[in-house]
């Protein structure tokens, strides 16, 4: 028995990738494993995703790219450019985010492709590629309406792509954009299709001049929203983890949740009516009852905002979490009669018997999204993989 564990079902992750591959047809799957694989463990997620048919991996930061490359999961573990101990993995690696000058060297050392949207950054990248003796692979980013990174002006994107193609130290690998509302089919007033309509001619122009480039736009939600967004590759994060991009039911899209968060009941105590539990006495037993103490708290990433507002599975049943969530403990009302003994498994996220609590349920209670629920699970909780990648 462990105090607490995040169990990661790699078979489910692999199957989710196979499901996405089937949806994508000829388009490639790029598995997004940033932020420690949305809390699931980046390396294990990467391996299972590749086993499930992903042919590229994407991260946000250079350090994340270096971690994958060092483990041989993608890119090349060859930071000095000297030939390296490990062969190339055959899996393309893409760093999506904005990079500092120091991060550029780290990303190039990992043989990651980089995102570019200004001539100034392109010059810097060319200079660093020459200095390191590395050819930098470049994905030019169009801001078709997200309003974050990327060039708004489609003509500027075409000119940047031309400049990349003309530089012997650079290789034009892709042209891409990112959607702001793919996950809000009911509320986006057509904005998703507006973005698509802005990106399409830019992608076409770049592709016409440079037929080898990979055109990509879709995140998980877009994959299910419209095949028009698939182009040559989709960048899927949330769906590979079996989380619903639309915050409802992942199984409706053939996806299976990958992560469960499990602990145990460490103590079971008789509470007389009126006895309070925890900091601030935020709950008092309305009648005589039994309270179970679970050694899991916000120090593990169980958000304190769930105080008095979620369920915990014990012995295949839902019980209400009562009182304030502390850093290391939370408490559950087991009712006036109980057979629960210390040592019984307690599940915060996941299935137990016929009952299941999904990340989507906790996200709704917290007024956030499932992405944040799993990504918030802290390193104090060990990740344990099950199933075959
Ligand atoms: C995180 C991220 C993705 C993955 O999005 P999901 O909604 O998790 O599929 C795709 N593209 C970019 C640029 C991202 O930052």
XYZ file of C-alpha atoms and ligand atoms in Angstrom:
404
model
C 0.000 0.000 0.000
C 1.227 3.478 -0.839
C 0.194 6.729 0.794
C -1.000 8.089 -2.515
C -0.401 7.249 -6.131
C -1.377 8.511 -9.565
C -1.920 5.381 -11.604
C -1.270 5.857 -15.315
C -2.858 3.333 -17.670
C -0.484 3.287 -20.629
C -2.673 0.835 -22.529
C -5.483 3.386 -22.399
C -3.147 6.158 -23.547
C -1.986 4.050 -26.468
C -5.590 3.176 -27.370
C -6.596 6.856 -27.243
C -3.840 7.624 -29.740
C -5.020 4.794 -31.985
C -8.533 6.265 -31.762
C -7.240 9.687 -32.806
C -5.181 8.168 -35.623
C -8.338 6.527 -36.954
C -10.167 9.877 -36.819
C -7.277 11.577 -38.622
C -7.039 9.254 -41.599
C -3.876 10.208 -43.503
C -2.953 13.105 -41.242
C -0.188 12.463 -38.715
C -0.645 12.533 -34.957
C 1.630 14.770 -32.903
C 1.212 13.926 -29.202
C 1.519 16.934 -26.909
C 3.372 15.960 -23.717
C 4.133 19.402 -22.237
C 3.777 20.108 -18.503
C 4.897 16.574 -17.613
C 2.353 15.094 -19.990
C -0.533 17.081 -18.426
C 0.551 15.595 -15.093
C 0.707 12.008 -16.363
C 4.505 11.793 -16.754
C 6.025 13.060 -19.997
C 8.322 10.149 -20.803
C 5.785 7.392 -20.216
C 3.138 9.372 -22.089
C 5.544 9.894 -24.985
C 6.406 6.209 -25.264
C 2.781 5.073 -25.108
C 1.752 7.725 -27.637
C 4.408 6.595 -30.099
C 3.284 2.984 -29.589
C -0.235 4.203 -30.408
C 0.847 5.719 -33.707
C 2.046 9.239 -32.883
C 4.941 10.134 -35.178
C 5.774 13.460 -33.540
C 5.872 14.850 -30.019
C 5.350 18.456 -28.979
C 6.372 20.313 -25.842
C 6.197 23.936 -24.721
C 9.716 24.564 -23.403
C 13.269 23.734 -24.395
C 13.897 21.919 -21.098
C 10.950 19.645 -21.862
C 12.424 18.920 -25.298
C 15.813 18.147 -23.728
C 14.220 15.716 -21.266
C 12.585 13.729 -24.072
C 15.738 13.736 -26.174
C 17.950 12.651 -23.259
C 15.663 9.678 -22.686
C 15.742 8.787 -26.375
C 11.979 9.320 -26.701
C 12.294 11.850 -29.505
C 14.786 14.039 -31.279
C 18.400 13.187 -30.607
C 20.221 12.833 -27.293
C 23.263 14.618 -28.568
C 23.579 17.967 -26.855
C 27.117 18.639 -28.112
C 26.397 17.792 -31.719
C 29.312 15.368 -31.560
C 27.522 12.317 -32.808
C 25.917 11.354 -29.542
C 25.629 8.110 -27.687
C 22.086 7.436 -28.831
C 20.801 7.135 -32.355
C 18.040 9.366 -33.602
C 14.676 8.211 -32.359
C 12.843 8.698 -35.644
C 10.164 10.650 -33.781
C 9.925 14.342 -34.670
C 10.116 16.748 -31.798
C 8.607 20.237 -31.844
C 8.971 22.955 -29.229
C 5.864 25.119 -29.502
C 6.592 28.034 -27.208
C 8.539 31.281 -27.257
C 12.207 30.686 -26.428
C 14.930 32.800 -24.885
C 18.348 32.837 -26.562
C 19.666 30.284 -24.052
C 16.670 28.044 -24.656
C 17.309 28.110 -28.406
C 20.614 26.339 -27.853
C 18.973 23.766 -25.587
C 16.226 23.067 -28.129
C 18.713 22.785 -30.992
C 20.818 20.442 -28.846
C 17.762 18.224 -28.468
C 17.257 18.333 -32.247
C 13.836 19.856 -31.701
C 12.112 21.870 -34.378
C 11.289 25.428 -33.292
C 8.494 27.903 -33.832
C 9.241 31.210 -35.553
C 7.048 34.237 -36.280
C 9.386 37.231 -36.502
C 12.353 38.022 -38.807
C 14.393 38.974 -35.735
C 14.004 35.567 -34.115
C 14.743 33.925 -37.467
C 18.078 35.786 -37.612
C 18.921 34.695 -34.079
C 18.029 31.108 -34.892
C 20.167 31.136 -38.049
C 23.117 32.513 -36.081
C 22.775 29.902 -33.322
C 22.367 27.089 -35.861
C 25.596 28.200 -37.616
C 27.429 28.544 -34.290
C 26.372 25.059 -33.178
C 26.835 23.469 -36.575
C 23.239 22.282 -36.578
C 20.532 22.677 -39.142
C 17.474 24.113 -37.382
C 14.056 22.866 -38.411
C 11.512 25.655 -38.402
C 7.714 25.778 -38.139
C 6.456 29.244 -39.079
C 3.498 30.289 -36.957
C 0.468 32.182 -38.198
C -1.764 33.893 -35.653
C -5.112 33.346 -37.321
C -6.964 34.714 -34.293
C -5.741 33.209 -31.030
C -4.080 36.522 -30.269
C -0.982 35.086 -28.627
C 2.176 33.944 -30.416
C 2.481 34.044 -34.201
C 2.313 36.633 -36.971
C -1.160 38.044 -37.691
C -0.228 38.976 -41.245
C -0.491 36.014 -43.607
C 1.814 37.706 -46.144
C 4.465 38.022 -43.449
C 4.141 34.278 -42.776
C 4.708 33.517 -46.466
C 7.757 35.836 -46.532
C 9.176 34.229 -43.369
C 8.759 30.777 -44.870
C 10.633 31.963 -47.965
C 13.460 33.333 -45.812
C 13.734 30.033 -43.932
C 13.838 28.034 -47.155
C 16.587 30.281 -48.540
C 18.883 29.878 -45.517
C 21.216 26.842 -45.754
C 21.374 26.591 -41.958
C 17.607 26.339 -41.660
C 15.050 23.860 -42.898
C 11.435 24.827 -43.448
C 9.525 22.008 -41.761
C 6.060 23.423 -41.133
C 3.485 26.182 -41.141
C 0.890 26.242 -38.393
C -1.724 28.014 -36.329
C -3.714 27.431 -33.141
C -7.475 27.725 -32.464
C -9.009 29.774 -29.652
C -12.477 28.202 -29.596
C -12.286 24.707 -31.070
C -13.628 23.359 -27.764
C -16.676 25.676 -27.702
C -18.844 24.564 -30.618
C -21.987 26.118 -29.118
C -20.634 29.514 -28.113
C -17.930 30.594 -30.530
C -20.126 32.446 -33.053
C -18.308 30.782 -35.916
C -14.897 31.998 -34.790
C -13.330 28.544 -35.248
C -14.288 28.547 -38.922
C -13.178 32.181 -39.292
C -9.727 31.197 -38.043
C -9.711 28.234 -40.376
C -10.671 30.462 -43.309
C -7.833 32.875 -42.469
C -5.258 30.109 -42.157
C -6.198 28.085 -45.239
C -4.900 30.535 -47.890
C -1.698 31.111 -45.897
C -1.083 27.380 -45.610
C -1.895 26.925 -49.301
C 0.517 29.664 -50.365
C 3.361 28.244 -48.279
C 2.590 24.725 -49.410
C 2.504 25.755 -53.077
C 6.028 27.202 -52.821
C 7.391 24.502 -50.504
C 5.489 21.254 -51.130
C 7.300 19.309 -48.378
C 6.103 21.406 -45.440
C 3.840 19.973 -42.764
C 0.681 22.062 -42.346
C -0.909 21.769 -38.885
C -3.620 23.531 -36.920
C -5.854 21.149 -34.971
C -5.749 20.530 -31.238
C -7.805 17.682 -29.748
C -11.142 19.517 -29.928
C -10.588 20.544 -33.551
C -9.895 16.938 -34.564
C -13.447 16.032 -33.555
C -14.968 19.342 -34.637
C -14.008 19.393 -38.315
C -11.905 17.266 -40.656
C -11.147 20.499 -42.533
C -8.783 21.354 -39.675
C -6.730 18.156 -39.928
C -4.347 19.210 -42.754
C -1.114 17.123 -42.566
C -0.923 16.700 -38.779
C -2.872 17.340 -35.579
C -1.369 18.339 -32.231
C -3.330 16.431 -29.605
C -2.823 16.745 -25.887
C -5.875 16.425 -23.716
C -7.522 13.642 -25.760
C -4.535 11.297 -25.602
C -4.978 11.314 -21.812
C -8.609 10.268 -22.178
C -9.891 13.678 -21.098
C -12.808 15.165 -23.011
C -11.747 18.295 -24.937
C -15.366 19.482 -24.600
C -15.460 18.940 -20.796
C -18.283 16.401 -20.943
C -17.864 12.675 -21.508
C -14.613 11.340 -23.003
C -16.217 7.977 -23.780
C -18.595 9.755 -26.193
C -15.513 10.162 -28.433
C -14.159 6.678 -27.778
C -11.565 7.956 -25.305
C -10.635 6.238 -22.033
C -9.365 8.145 -18.974
C -5.694 7.336 -18.320
C -5.066 8.719 -14.832
C -6.531 7.752 -11.486
C -5.603 9.306 -8.152
C -5.671 6.811 -5.311
C -4.909 6.823 -1.621
C -6.329 5.012 1.401
C -8.303 5.562 4.571
C -5.620 5.968 7.249
C -7.959 6.319 10.225
C -11.660 5.776 10.947
C -13.096 7.674 13.909
C -16.415 7.898 15.672
C -17.716 11.486 15.648
C -20.424 12.496 18.120
C -23.024 14.919 16.778
C -21.615 18.443 16.740
C -17.936 17.446 16.554
C -16.120 19.542 13.958
C -13.433 18.404 11.554
C -10.312 20.208 10.373
C -9.102 23.788 10.086
C -11.708 26.470 10.630
C -14.312 23.874 11.689
C -15.945 24.114 8.264
C -18.025 20.988 8.901
C -19.667 19.633 12.034
C -21.247 16.199 12.302
C -25.026 16.769 12.090
C -25.528 13.458 13.917
C -23.303 10.695 15.261
C -21.215 9.405 12.401
C -17.910 7.846 11.294
C -15.217 9.968 9.644
C -12.379 8.578 7.547
C -9.080 10.436 7.251
C -7.274 10.172 3.891
C -3.605 11.235 3.796
C -3.881 13.363 0.681
C -4.166 17.139 0.468
C -3.362 20.288 -1.439
C 0.322 19.421 -0.981
C -0.459 16.676 -3.481
C -2.461 18.914 -5.792
C -5.966 18.199 -4.443
C -7.279 21.723 -4.604
C -8.375 23.274 -1.303
C -11.308 24.832 -3.147
C -12.898 21.349 -3.098
C -13.447 21.775 0.659
C -16.938 20.419 1.486
C -17.529 20.054 -2.263
C -16.577 16.706 -3.764
C -16.978 12.982 -3.349
C -14.451 10.273 -2.588
C -14.868 6.615 -3.540
C -14.396 4.080 -0.749
C -15.476 0.446 -0.981
C -17.125 1.130 -4.336
C -19.376 3.915 -3.014
C -19.391 7.697 -3.125
C -18.915 9.471 0.207
C -18.895 13.244 0.687
C -15.604 14.944 1.460
C -16.247 16.994 4.592
C -14.365 19.906 6.088
C -11.326 21.808 4.929
C -8.781 20.107 2.720
C -5.413 20.483 4.458
C -1.956 20.213 2.961
C -1.602 16.538 3.856
C -5.050 15.243 4.802
C -8.673 15.304 3.856
C -11.707 13.831 5.590
C -14.719 11.851 4.441
C -18.090 11.278 6.136
C -18.575 7.499 6.102
C -22.036 7.717 7.694
C -23.636 6.516 10.947
C -22.824 2.846 10.293
C -19.737 1.721 8.422
C -17.752 -1.375 7.664
C -14.860 0.672 6.246
C -11.607 -0.179 8.014
C -8.287 1.630 7.964
C -6.392 0.547 4.855
C -9.420 0.705 2.549
C -8.618 2.275 -0.817
C -9.845 5.867 -1.375
C -10.207 7.210 -4.919
C -10.309 10.922 -5.742
C -10.166 10.510 -9.525
C -10.906 7.255 -11.297
C -12.997 4.143 -11.051
C -13.710 1.873 -8.107
C -16.198 -0.929 -8.610
C -19.179 0.475 -10.481
C -18.510 4.066 -9.442
C -16.306 6.579 -11.206
C -15.207 10.147 -10.555
C -13.773 11.843 -13.613
C -11.484 14.840 -13.917
C -14.372 16.564 -15.751
C -16.519 16.320 -12.587
C -13.848 17.899 -10.391
C -13.199 20.558 -13.037
C -16.879 21.523 -13.081
C -16.897 21.838 -9.283
C -13.769 24.002 -9.437
C -15.023 26.087 -12.372
C -11.971 25.089 -14.381
C -11.085 22.539 -17.080
C -9.964 18.919 -16.835
C -6.502 19.955 -18.146
C -5.845 21.851 -14.919
C -7.092 19.048 -12.656
C -4.498 16.498 -13.818
C -1.713 19.003 -14.479
C -2.100 20.262 -10.884
C -1.156 16.889 -9.348
C 2.165 17.640 -7.685
C 5.436 15.675 -7.791
C 4.866 14.420 -4.231
C 2.439 11.910 -5.749
C 4.389 9.109 -7.420
C 3.217 8.115 -10.889
C 2.862 4.367 -11.352
C 2.253 2.985 -14.788
C 0.033 0.029 -15.571
C -0.772 -1.641 -18.879
C 1.477 -2.038 -21.908
C 2.565 1.010 -23.834
C -1.166 22.555 -25.624
C -1.255 22.779 -27.073
C -1.908 21.863 -27.927
C -2.682 20.672 -27.408
O -3.993 21.071 -27.145
P -5.112 20.037 -26.598
O -6.311 20.872 -26.482
O -4.607 19.551 -25.288
O -5.219 18.956 -27.600
C -1.862 22.082 -29.292
N -1.226 23.163 -29.800
C -0.630 24.084 -29.011
C 0.029 25.253 -29.619
C -0.635 23.931 -27.636
O -0.054 24.857 -26.866
